[in-house]
mmCIF file of C-alpha atoms in Angstrom:
data_model
loop_
_atom_site.group_PDB
_atom_site.id
_atom_site.type_symbol
_atom_site.label_atom_id
_atom_site.label_comp_id
_atom_site.label_asym_id
_atom_site.label_seq_id
_atom_site.Cartn_x
_atom_site.Cartn_y
_atom_site.Cartn_z
ATOM 1 C CA MET A 1 -3.855 -35.948 -30.758
ATOM 2 C CA SER A 2 -3.806 -33.842 -27.564
ATOM 3 C CA ASN A 3 -4.884 -35.504 -24.312
ATOM 4 C CA SER A 4 -5.763 -32.170 -22.728
ATOM 5 C CA PRO A 5 -9.317 -32.025 -21.368
ATOM 6 C CA GLN A 6 -11.850 -29.741 -22.979
ATOM 7 C CA PRO A 7 -12.033 -26.255 -21.406
ATOM 8 C CA ASP A 8 -14.676 -25.824 -18.703
ATOM 9 C CA TRP A 9 -14.452 -22.028 -18.738
ATOM 10 C CA ASP A 10 -12.548 -19.054 -20.130
ATOM 11 C CA PRO A 11 -10.892 -16.995 -17.346
ATOM 12 C CA ARG A 12 -10.197 -14.166 -19.808
ATOM 13 C CA SER A 13 -13.760 -13.825 -21.071
ATOM 14 C CA PRO A 14 -15.465 -10.429 -20.598
ATOM 15 C CA ALA A 15 -18.026 -12.046 -18.288
ATOM 16 C CA VAL A 16 -15.250 -13.175 -15.924
ATOM 17 C CA LEU A 17 -13.096 -10.051 -16.100
ATOM 18 C CA ASP A 18 -16.109 -7.797 -15.533
ATOM 19 C CA ASP A 19 -16.266 -9.074 -11.933
ATOM 20 C CA GLN A 20 -13.762 -11.782 -11.100
ATOM 21 C CA ILE A 21 -15.073 -12.395 -7.577
ATOM 22 C CA VAL A 22 -18.639 -13.070 -8.751
ATOM 23 C CA ALA A 23 -17.385 -15.263 -11.602
ATOM 24 C CA TYR A 24 -15.275 -17.368 -9.245
ATOM 25 C CA ASP A 25 -18.236 -17.769 -6.902
ATOM 26 C CA ARG A 26 -20.196 -19.253 -9.819
ATOM 27 C CA MET A 27 -17.351 -21.621 -10.704
ATOM 28 C CA ARG A 28 -17.024 -22.783 -7.114
ATOM 29 C CA SER A 29 -20.683 -23.753 -7.031
ATOM 30 C CA HIS A 30 -20.916 -25.654 -10.319
ATOM 31 C CA CYS A 31 -17.371 -26.610 -11.416
ATOM 32 C CA PRO A 32 -14.987 -26.370 -8.446
ATOM 33 C CA VAL A 33 -12.079 -28.049 -10.272
ATOM 34 C CA ALA A 34 -12.095 -26.581 -13.760
ATOM 35 C CA HIS A 35 -9.819 -26.729 -16.777
ATOM 36 C CA SER A 36 -8.980 -23.870 -19.129
ATOM 37 C CA ASP A 37 -6.342 -23.304 -21.773
ATOM 38 C CA TYR A 38 -5.048 -20.217 -19.918
ATOM 39 C CA LEU A 39 -4.968 -21.266 -16.238
ATOM 40 C CA HIS A 40 -4.888 -25.056 -16.758
ATOM 41 C CA TRP A 41 -6.549 -26.621 -13.666
ATOM 42 C CA SER A 42 -8.183 -24.031 -11.391
ATOM 43 C CA LEU A 43 -9.201 -24.936 -7.838
ATOM 44 C CA PHE A 44 -12.014 -22.887 -6.328
ATOM 45 C CA ARG A 45 -12.852 -24.658 -3.036
ATOM 46 C CA HIS A 46 -11.166 -23.966 0.287
ATOM 47 C CA ALA A 47 -10.630 -27.657 1.067
ATOM 48 C CA ASP A 48 -8.969 -28.383 -2.284
ATOM 49 C CA VAL A 49 -6.700 -25.350 -2.059
ATOM 50 C CA LEU A 50 -5.729 -26.202 1.514
ATOM 51 C CA ARG A 51 -4.982 -29.789 0.525
ATOM 52 C CA VAL A 52 -2.560 -28.587 -2.154
ATOM 53 C CA LEU A 53 -0.897 -26.105 0.203
ATOM 54 C CA GLU A 54 -0.276 -28.769 2.824
ATOM 55 C CA ASP A 55 0.925 -31.548 0.475
ATOM 56 C CA HIS A 56 4.151 -30.186 -0.991
ATOM 57 C CA ASP A 57 5.266 -33.686 -1.994
ATOM 58 C CA THR A 58 2.373 -34.074 -4.436
ATOM 59 C CA PHE A 59 2.092 -30.419 -5.454
ATOM 60 C CA SER A 60 5.371 -28.712 -6.308
ATOM 61 C CA ASN A 61 6.155 -25.000 -6.277
ATOM 62 C CA VAL A 62 8.752 -25.424 -9.045
ATOM 63 C CA VAL A 63 6.461 -24.078 -11.754
ATOM 64 C CA SER A 64 8.766 -21.808 -13.768
ATOM 65 C CA LEU A 65 11.764 -22.282 -16.025
ATOM 66 C CA HIS A 66 13.423 -19.422 -14.142
ATOM 67 C CA PRO A 67 14.628 -19.766 -10.525
ATOM 68 C CA SER A 68 12.361 -18.208 -7.908
ATOM 69 C CA VAL A 69 13.924 -17.939 -4.454
ATOM 70 C CA PRO A 70 12.381 -19.310 -2.270
ATOM 71 C CA ASN A 71 8.782 -19.236 -3.622
ATOM 72 C CA GLY A 72 9.530 -21.550 -6.532
ATOM 73 C CA MET A 73 11.362 -24.177 -4.493
ATOM 74 C CA ASP A 74 10.455 -27.372 -2.662
ATOM 75 C CA PRO A 75 12.085 -28.912 0.436
ATOM 76 C CA PRO A 76 14.841 -29.448 1.262
ATOM 77 C CA GLU A 77 16.138 -26.608 -0.959
ATOM 78 C CA HIS A 78 13.278 -24.320 0.100
ATOM 79 C CA THR A 79 13.959 -24.901 3.795
ATOM 80 C CA ALA A 80 17.442 -23.354 3.814
ATOM 81 C CA TYR A 81 16.445 -20.269 1.816
ATOM 82 C CA ARG A 82 13.295 -19.778 3.871
ATOM 83 C CA ALA A 83 15.368 -19.812 7.068
ATOM 84 C CA LEU A 84 17.616 -17.160 5.513
ATOM 85 C CA ILE A 85 14.832 -14.682 4.685
ATOM 86 C CA GLU A 86 12.542 -15.071 7.714
ATOM 87 C CA PRO A 87 14.690 -12.837 9.979
ATOM 88 C CA TYR A 88 14.042 -9.915 7.615
ATOM 89 C CA PHE A 89 10.418 -10.010 8.794
ATOM 90 C CA ALA A 90 11.103 -10.749 12.475
ATOM 91 C CA THR A 91 8.871 -8.997 15.004
ATOM 92 C CA GLU A 92 11.532 -6.541 16.157
ATOM 93 C CA ARG A 93 12.408 -5.480 12.599
ATOM 94 C CA VAL A 94 8.784 -5.005 11.649
ATOM 95 C CA ARG A 95 8.160 -2.994 14.815
ATOM 96 C CA ALA A 96 11.194 -0.811 14.117
ATOM 97 C CA PHE A 97 9.825 -0.063 10.640
ATOM 98 C CA GLU A 98 6.490 1.248 11.935
ATOM 99 C CA PRO A 99 7.592 4.909 12.408
ATOM 100 C CA VAL A 100 8.835 5.008 8.800
ATOM 101 C CA CYS A 101 5.582 3.487 7.590
ATOM 102 C CA ARG A 102 3.567 5.965 9.642
ATOM 103 C CA GLY A 103 5.546 8.897 8.265
ATOM 104 C CA VAL A 104 4.891 7.845 4.661
ATOM 105 C CA ALA A 105 1.160 7.398 5.299
ATOM 106 C CA ILE A 106 0.803 10.783 7.020
ATOM 107 C CA ASP A 107 2.725 12.581 4.284
ATOM 108 C CA LEU A 108 0.513 11.091 1.569
ATOM 109 C CA VAL A 109 -2.718 11.841 3.440
ATOM 110 C CA ASP A 110 -1.557 15.426 4.005
ATOM 111 C CA ARG A 111 -1.075 15.820 0.256
ATOM 112 C CA LEU A 112 -4.693 14.934 -0.470
ATOM 113 C CA PRO A 113 -7.092 17.840 -1.054
ATOM 114 C CA ALA A 114 -8.992 19.150 1.946
ATOM 115 C CA GLY A 115 -12.206 17.920 0.409
ATOM 116 C CA GLY A 116 -13.757 16.707 -2.794
ATOM 117 C CA GLU A 117 -13.011 13.955 -5.272
ATOM 118 C CA ILE A 118 -9.714 12.064 -5.373
ATOM 119 C CA GLU A 119 -8.400 9.153 -7.466
ATOM 120 C CA LEU A 120 -7.334 6.903 -4.619
ATOM 121 C CA MET A 121 -5.204 4.456 -6.600
ATOM 122 C CA ASP A 122 -3.067 7.163 -8.241
ATOM 123 C CA GLU A 123 -3.041 9.660 -5.387
ATOM 124 C CA PHE A 124 -2.538 7.347 -2.418
ATOM 125 C CA ALA A 125 -2.489 3.542 -2.823
ATOM 126 C CA GLN A 126 0.198 3.144 -5.483
ATOM 127 C CA ASP A 127 2.407 5.847 -4.017
ATOM 128 C CA PHE A 128 2.100 4.280 -0.567
ATOM 129 C CA ALA A 129 3.158 0.847 -1.869
ATOM 130 C CA LEU A 130 6.084 2.290 -3.842
ATOM 131 C CA ARG A 131 7.434 4.446 -1.046
ATOM 132 C CA ILE A 132 7.038 1.756 1.596
ATOM 133 C CA GLN A 133 8.853 -0.853 -0.477
ATOM 134 C CA CYS A 134 11.715 1.484 -1.328
ATOM 135 C CA ALA A 135 12.005 2.518 2.329
ATOM 136 C CA PHE A 136 12.071 -1.099 3.508
ATOM 137 C CA MET A 137 14.751 -2.036 0.988
ATOM 138 C CA GLY A 138 16.784 1.164 1.419
ATOM 139 C CA TRP A 139 16.268 2.265 -2.190
ATOM 140 C CA PRO A 140 16.526 5.876 -3.383
ATOM 141 C CA THR A 141 13.460 7.950 -4.247
ATOM 142 C CA GLU A 142 14.730 8.124 -7.831
ATOM 143 C CA LEU A 143 13.524 4.538 -8.238
ATOM 144 C CA HIS A 144 9.869 5.378 -7.509
ATOM 145 C CA GLU A 145 8.822 6.265 -11.039
ATOM 146 C CA PRO A 146 10.910 3.578 -12.826
ATOM 147 C CA LEU A 147 9.384 0.993 -10.492
ATOM 148 C CA ARG A 148 5.890 2.352 -11.113
ATOM 149 C CA ARG A 149 6.384 1.968 -14.872
ATOM 150 C CA TRP A 150 7.987 -1.452 -14.432
ATOM 151 C CA THR A 151 5.039 -2.691 -12.347
ATOM 152 C CA ARG A 152 2.658 -1.720 -15.152
ATOM 153 C CA ARG A 153 4.762 -3.469 -17.816
ATOM 154 C CA ASN A 154 5.157 -6.558 -15.630
ATOM 155 C CA HIS A 155 1.381 -6.801 -15.250
ATOM 156 C CA GLU A 156 0.853 -6.438 -18.992
ATOM 157 C CA ALA A 157 3.485 -9.070 -19.784
ATOM 158 C CA THR A 158 1.970 -11.541 -17.323
ATOM 159 C CA LEU A 159 -1.504 -11.023 -18.765
ATOM 160 C CA SER A 160 -0.284 -11.523 -22.330
ATOM 161 C CA SER A 161 1.688 -14.732 -21.547
ATOM 162 C CA ASP A 162 4.286 -13.363 -23.982
ATOM 163 C CA ARG A 163 7.577 -14.995 -22.993
ATOM 164 C CA ALA A 164 9.635 -12.337 -24.769
ATOM 165 C CA ALA A 165 7.828 -9.560 -22.909
ATOM 166 C CA THR A 166 8.093 -11.421 -19.613
ATOM 167 C CA GLY A 167 11.813 -11.948 -20.157
ATOM 168 C CA ALA A 168 12.321 -8.269 -20.989
ATOM 169 C CA VAL A 169 10.673 -7.020 -17.789
ATOM 170 C CA ALA A 170 12.622 -9.582 -15.755
ATOM 171 C CA LEU A 171 15.894 -8.285 -17.237
ATOM 172 C CA GLU A 172 14.855 -4.707 -16.544
ATOM 173 C CA PHE A 173 14.238 -5.461 -12.875
ATOM 174 C CA GLU A 174 17.498 -7.398 -12.658
ATOM 175 C CA GLY A 175 19.247 -4.276 -13.943
ATOM 176 C CA PHE A 176 17.748 -2.168 -11.132
ATOM 177 C CA VAL A 177 18.910 -4.574 -8.432
ATOM 178 C CA ARG A 178 22.378 -5.254 -9.846
ATOM 179 C CA ARG A 179 23.089 -1.509 -10.004
ATOM 180 C CA LEU A 180 22.071 -1.159 -6.359
ATOM 181 C CA LEU A 181 24.287 -4.099 -5.384
ATOM 182 C CA ASP A 182 27.254 -2.641 -7.295
ATOM 183 C CA GLU A 183 26.801 0.711 -5.549
ATOM 184 C CA ARG A 184 26.878 -0.950 -2.132
ATOM 185 C CA ARG A 185 29.952 -2.981 -2.977
ATOM 186 C CA GLN A 186 31.725 0.163 -4.117
ATOM 187 C CA ALA A 187 30.686 1.971 -0.926
ATOM 188 C CA GLY A 188 32.188 -0.763 1.253
ATOM 189 C CA ASP A 189 31.839 0.039 4.963
ATOM 190 C CA ALA A 190 29.984 3.243 4.069
ATOM 191 C CA ALA A 191 27.104 1.329 2.471
ATOM 192 C CA PRO A 192 23.760 1.965 4.181
ATOM 193 C CA GLU A 193 22.743 -0.670 6.700
ATOM 194 C CA ASP A 194 19.531 -1.762 5.014
ATOM 195 C CA ALA A 195 17.896 -4.931 3.703
ATOM 196 C CA THR A 196 19.691 -4.718 0.346
ATOM 197 C CA THR A 197 23.123 -4.437 1.964
ATOM 198 C CA ARG A 198 22.349 -7.263 4.397
ATOM 199 C CA LEU A 199 21.480 -9.584 1.519
ATOM 200 C CA LEU A 200 25.002 -9.099 0.152
ATOM 201 C CA ARG A 201 26.377 -10.582 3.380
ATOM 202 C CA GLU A 202 24.083 -13.602 3.514
ATOM 203 C CA ARG A 203 25.378 -17.111 2.990
ATOM 204 C CA ILE A 204 23.616 -20.282 1.936
ATOM 205 C CA GLY A 205 25.518 -23.275 3.221
ATOM 206 C CA ASP A 206 29.213 -22.480 2.855
ATOM 207 C CA ARG A 207 28.940 -19.792 0.148
ATOM 208 C CA PRO A 208 27.557 -16.286 -0.309
ATOM 209 C CA LEU A 209 24.317 -15.733 -2.166
ATOM 210 C CA THR A 210 24.852 -15.126 -5.860
ATOM 211 C CA ASP A 211 23.629 -11.885 -7.386
ATOM 212 C CA GLY A 212 21.054 -13.920 -9.303
ATOM 213 C CA GLU A 213 19.675 -15.343 -6.059
ATOM 214 C CA ILE A 214 19.493 -11.879 -4.511
ATOM 215 C CA VAL A 215 17.691 -10.545 -7.578
ATOM 216 C CA SER A 216 15.169 -13.387 -7.330
ATOM 217 C CA ILE A 217 14.544 -12.822 -3.601
ATOM 218 C CA VAL A 218 14.114 -9.089 -4.072
ATOM 219 C CA ARG A 219 11.880 -9.550 -7.109
ATOM 220 C CA ASN A 220 9.559 -11.817 -5.117
ATOM 221 C CA TRP A 221 9.376 -9.274 -2.317
ATOM 222 C CA THR A 222 8.847 -6.351 -4.671
ATOM 223 C CA VAL A 223 6.203 -7.871 -6.943
ATOM 224 C CA GLY A 224 4.217 -8.950 -3.891
ATOM 225 C CA GLU A 225 4.597 -5.596 -2.176
ATOM 226 C CA LEU A 226 3.833 -3.241 -5.046
ATOM 227 C CA GLY A 227 0.929 -5.209 -6.444
ATOM 228 C CA THR A 228 -0.874 -6.550 -3.400
ATOM 229 C CA ILE A 229 -0.353 -3.638 -1.001
ATOM 230 C CA ALA A 230 -1.692 -1.109 -3.505
ATOM 231 C CA ALA A 231 -4.589 -3.432 -4.378
ATOM 232 C CA SER A 232 -5.323 -3.992 -0.687
ATOM 233 C CA VAL A 233 -5.445 -0.279 0.131
ATOM 234 C CA GLY A 234 -7.859 0.224 -2.755
ATOM 235 C CA ILE A 235 -10.089 -2.696 -1.736
ATOM 236 C CA LEU A 236 -10.166 -1.566 1.908
ATOM 237 C CA SER A 237 -10.931 2.050 1.032
ATOM 238 C CA HIS A 238 -13.694 1.069 -1.389
ATOM 239 C CA TYR A 239 -15.278 -1.285 1.134
ATOM 240 C CA LEU A 240 -15.306 1.333 3.904
ATOM 241 C CA ALA A 241 -16.624 3.994 1.544
ATOM 242 C CA ALA A 242 -19.530 1.665 0.742
ATOM 243 C CA GLN A 243 -20.065 0.812 4.437
ATOM 244 C CA PRO A 244 -20.261 4.157 6.290
ATOM 245 C CA GLY A 245 -21.387 2.525 9.531
ATOM 246 C CA LEU A 246 -18.319 0.288 9.667
ATOM 247 C CA GLN A 247 -16.124 3.194 8.582
ATOM 248 C CA SER A 248 -17.389 5.287 11.487
ATOM 249 C CA ARG A 249 -16.906 2.431 13.942
ATOM 250 C CA LEU A 250 -13.296 1.807 12.864
ATOM 251 C CA ARG A 251 -12.538 5.523 12.977
ATOM 252 C CA GLY A 252 -13.628 5.488 16.614
ATOM 253 C CA GLU A 253 -12.146 2.073 17.480
ATOM 254 C CA PRO A 254 -8.896 1.689 15.511
ATOM 255 C CA SER A 255 -7.964 -1.335 17.642
ATOM 256 C CA LEU A 256 -10.475 -3.290 15.525
ATOM 257 C CA LEU A 257 -8.597 -2.554 12.302
ATOM 258 C CA PRO A 258 -6.339 -5.659 12.173
ATOM 259 C CA ALA A 259 -9.285 -8.070 12.294
ATOM 260 C CA ALA A 260 -11.384 -5.854 10.019
ATOM 261 C CA ILE A 261 -8.629 -5.644 7.391
ATOM 262 C CA ASP A 262 -8.155 -9.420 7.270
ATOM 263 C CA GLU A 263 -11.917 -9.932 6.964
ATOM 264 C CA ILE A 264 -12.411 -7.355 4.201
ATOM 265 C CA LEU A 265 -9.524 -8.887 2.260
ATOM 266 C CA ARG A 266 -11.076 -12.317 2.744
ATOM 267 C CA ILE A 267 -14.247 -11.007 1.125
ATOM 268 C CA HIS A 268 -12.342 -9.353 -1.743
ATOM 269 C CA ALA A 269 -8.895 -10.900 -2.228
ATOM 270 C CA PRO A 270 -5.973 -8.646 -3.263
ATOM 271 C CA LEU A 271 -4.193 -11.631 -4.844
ATOM 272 C CA ILE A 272 -6.175 -13.763 -7.273
ATOM 273 C CA ALA A 273 -4.112 -16.943 -7.620
ATOM 274 C CA ASN A 274 -0.862 -18.832 -7.228
ATOM 275 C CA ARG A 275 0.471 -21.801 -9.175
ATOM 276 C CA ARG A 276 1.509 -25.372 -8.431
ATOM 277 C CA ILE A 277 2.352 -28.455 -10.511
ATOM 278 C CA ALA A 278 1.337 -32.041 -9.744
ATOM 279 C CA THR A 279 4.238 -34.443 -9.237
ATOM 280 C CA ARG A 280 2.064 -37.558 -9.624
ATOM 281 C CA VAL A 281 -1.392 -38.627 -10.757
ATOM 282 C CA VAL A 282 -3.938 -37.263 -8.294
ATOM 283 C CA GLU A 283 -7.693 -36.824 -7.977
ATOM 284 C CA LEU A 284 -9.176 -33.490 -6.929
ATOM 285 C CA GLY A 285 -12.880 -32.776 -6.846
ATOM 286 C CA GLY A 286 -13.622 -35.904 -8.839
ATOM 287 C CA ARG A 287 -11.222 -34.889 -11.626
ATOM 288 C CA ARG A 288 -8.129 -36.890 -12.545
ATOM 289 C CA LEU A 289 -5.006 -34.767 -12.881
ATOM 290 C CA GLU A 290 -1.975 -36.315 -14.532
ATOM 291 C CA ALA A 291 1.599 -35.951 -13.317
ATOM 292 C CA GLY A 292 2.874 -32.618 -14.595
ATOM 293 C CA ALA A 293 -0.591 -31.023 -14.551
ATOM 294 C CA ARG A 294 -0.450 -27.300 -13.816
ATOM 295 C CA LEU A 295 -2.752 -25.872 -11.164
ATOM 296 C CA SER A 296 -3.993 -22.387 -10.274
ATOM 297 C CA LEU A 297 -5.066 -21.976 -6.664
ATOM 298 C CA ILE A 298 -7.814 -19.360 -6.756
ATOM 299 C CA TRP A 299 -7.445 -17.563 -3.417
ATOM 300 C CA ALA A 300 -10.210 -15.155 -4.402
ATOM 301 C CA SER A 301 -12.644 -18.080 -4.399
ATOM 302 C CA ALA A 302 -11.292 -20.341 -1.640
ATOM 303 C CA ASN A 303 -11.556 -17.564 0.933
ATOM 304 C CA ARG A 304 -15.246 -17.139 0.076
ATOM 305 C CA ASP A 305 -16.192 -20.821 0.267
ATOM 306 C CA GLU A 306 -19.653 -21.187 1.839
ATOM 307 C CA ALA A 307 -18.625 -24.549 3.319
ATOM 308 C CA VAL A 308 -16.180 -22.696 5.572
ATOM 309 C CA PHE A 309 -17.469 -19.125 5.882
ATOM 310 C CA GLY A 310 -21.233 -19.366 5.335
ATOM 311 C CA ASP A 311 -22.408 -16.259 3.485
ATOM 312 C CA PRO A 312 -19.102 -15.175 1.871
ATOM 313 C CA ASP A 313 -20.131 -11.503 1.876
ATOM 314 C CA GLU A 314 -21.061 -11.375 5.548
ATOM 315 C CA PHE A 315 -18.535 -9.262 7.469
ATOM 316 C CA GLN A 316 -17.540 -10.845 10.802
ATOM 317 C CA LEU A 317 -14.823 -9.545 13.101
ATOM 318 C CA ASP A 318 -14.595 -12.799 15.046
ATOM 319 C CA ARG A 319 -13.658 -15.194 12.214
ATOM 320 C CA ASP A 320 -11.205 -17.974 13.017
ATOM 321 C CA PRO A 321 -7.939 -16.538 11.593
ATOM 322 C CA ALA A 322 -6.636 -20.049 10.899
ATOM 323 C CA GLN A 323 -9.278 -20.467 8.171
ATOM 324 C CA ASN A 324 -8.330 -17.265 6.329
ATOM 325 C CA LEU A 325 -5.956 -18.032 3.460
ATOM 326 C CA LEU A 326 -5.127 -14.356 2.848
ATOM 327 C CA TYR A 327 -1.420 -15.051 3.404
ATOM 328 C CA GLY A 328 -1.461 -18.700 2.353
ATOM 329 C CA ALA A 329 -0.800 -21.736 4.550
ATOM 330 C CA GLY A 330 1.736 -24.493 5.033
ATOM 331 C CA ILE A 331 5.452 -24.178 4.428
ATOM 332 C CA HIS A 332 4.976 -21.445 1.828
ATOM 333 C CA VAL A 333 2.849 -19.158 4.002
ATOM 334 C CA CYS A 334 3.860 -15.577 3.246
ATOM 335 C CA PRO A 335 6.972 -14.717 5.312
ATOM 336 C CA GLY A 336 6.148 -11.005 5.055
ATOM 337 C CA ALA A 337 2.617 -11.308 6.456
ATOM 338 C CA SER A 338 3.474 -9.385 9.619
ATOM 339 C CA LEU A 339 5.013 -6.555 7.589
ATOM 340 C CA ALA A 340 2.014 -6.407 5.232
ATOM 341 C CA ARG A 341 -0.383 -6.324 8.176
ATOM 342 C CA LEU A 342 1.583 -3.464 9.742
ATOM 343 C CA GLU A 343 1.609 -1.468 6.503
ATOM 344 C CA LEU A 344 -2.106 -1.902 5.866
ATOM 345 C CA ARG A 345 -3.041 -1.120 9.467
ATOM 346 C CA VAL A 346 -0.983 2.076 9.465
ATOM 347 C CA ALA A 347 -2.260 3.180 6.043
ATOM 348 C CA MET A 348 -5.906 2.747 7.052
ATOM 349 C CA GLU A 349 -5.369 4.207 10.528
ATOM 350 C CA LYS A 350 -3.982 7.410 9.049
ATOM 351 C CA LEU A 351 -6.522 7.604 6.238
ATOM 352 C CA LEU A 352 -9.376 7.287 8.743
ATOM 353 C CA ALA A 353 -7.818 9.492 11.430
ATOM 354 C CA HIS A 354 -7.181 12.335 8.995
ATOM 355 C CA THR A 355 -10.616 12.280 7.360
ATOM 356 C CA ARG A 356 -14.155 12.853 8.586
ATOM 357 C CA GLU A 357 -15.710 10.910 5.732
ATOM 358 C CA ILE A 358 -14.749 8.744 2.762
ATOM 359 C CA ALA A 359 -17.540 8.099 0.260
ATOM 360 C CA LEU A 360 -18.184 6.664 -3.174
ATOM 361 C CA VAL A 361 -18.657 9.156 -5.997
ATOM 362 C CA PRO A 362 -22.134 9.004 -7.571
ATOM 363 C CA ASP A 363 -22.075 8.284 -11.294
ATOM 364 C CA ARG A 364 -18.299 7.619 -11.155
ATOM 365 C CA PRO A 365 -17.996 3.865 -10.606
ATOM 366 C CA PRO A 366 -14.570 2.372 -9.980
ATOM 367 C CA VAL A 367 -12.790 0.447 -12.727
ATOM 368 C CA ARG A 368 -11.995 -3.111 -11.702
ATOM 369 C CA ALA A 369 -8.486 -4.444 -12.240
ATOM 370 C CA SER A 370 -8.054 -7.322 -14.687
ATOM 371 C CA TYR A 371 -6.387 -10.678 -14.034
ATOM 372 C CA PRO A 372 -3.719 -11.264 -12.776
ATOM 373 C CA ALA A 373 -4.378 -8.135 -10.696
ATOM 374 C CA SER A 374 -7.233 -7.658 -8.267
ATOM 375 C CA GLY A 375 -8.991 -4.685 -6.747
ATOM 376 C CA PHE A 376 -9.320 -1.539 -8.822
ATOM 377 C CA SER A 377 -7.279 0.141 -11.513
ATOM 378 C CA SER A 378 -9.218 3.362 -10.896
ATOM 379 C CA LEU A 379 -11.073 4.300 -7.709
ATOM 380 C CA PRO A 380 -12.757 7.712 -7.520
ATOM 381 C CA LEU A 381 -13.669 8.592 -3.923
ATOM 382 C CA TRP A 382 -14.990 11.672 -2.179
ATOM 383 C CA ILE A 383 -13.219 12.704 1.019
ATOM 384 C CA ASP A 384 -13.651 15.292 3.766
ATOM 385 C CA ARG A 385 -10.178 15.681 5.245
ATOM 386 C CA CYS A 386 -9.554 17.000 8.731
ATOM 387 C CA SER A 387 -7.746 20.365 8.818
#
């Protein structure tokens, strides 16, 4: 007989998927540590999530059968790989990337119609994420459409929990990266000096990185970039379209954008959850979790916890940034946070600077994305673009 607890909720029910943020708010208030067959143990409170993030001895990141470098590692193994990748997101490298990022954003805004209805996800957000990621990695434009299709299949495979489908999309992505690595090896000294080429020269201890390790690193970067950056641009644009007063203020005071972006994405998270596994028996929220229990940390709830933020929907520019779990916390805090902040700031700066107004479209509501995605799969907006 199974010892698994009875489900407290169904994260794939229509009531939850119709509006994930509202559903998670309800769970946080009446069942903050909840079990389900799909997500196992879900944590909805800020304090519980932060406890897990800070206790990597009790809560392991090694949650998959497949290696994940360095996200799916614990110390001391994680420490060496983390030290290897952090320089890729150093301040000077991020700053040097800003002109490229700005150029992509301006080009995409210029391609929008002068006025009228647009589909923001298709016409701006997804293209921005694709082009920025390829530019950062030094990948050719020919990869844009294959990566767009791969992102869609990867989302579908994750949602289905079909191991065969998940394995197939993983092999497809591995094929992309291995071809790029082979091309750089063949080019020798003529290979472009970009992030992909630099990874070929990295060493861990006394040996070079294997191709499998490089594929894993790049896959972590790419999945995070393509999914969360596109979702973030959609969430930010929708929020400002619904808040014309704030939109006008940020258009006139772009220096407020960094704080405003972090606060909007606290209110509506671009990333729903991450996973951990308990290494020992532990109690969370009055529930006993056995060793080996799988956990889902629900960012989209923890960052709206009334115990920390008061009214979770109240927009405040002066929040304590240390409380915002947008980019995680502890030893696994997102190494690319500074790059993501740059990209989102530039995207919204250019979208606001090159428009007079961004508005919701009456009678054309957006279509919300389904777990594991967040934000919107379709976002009709009306724009008045500057000439």
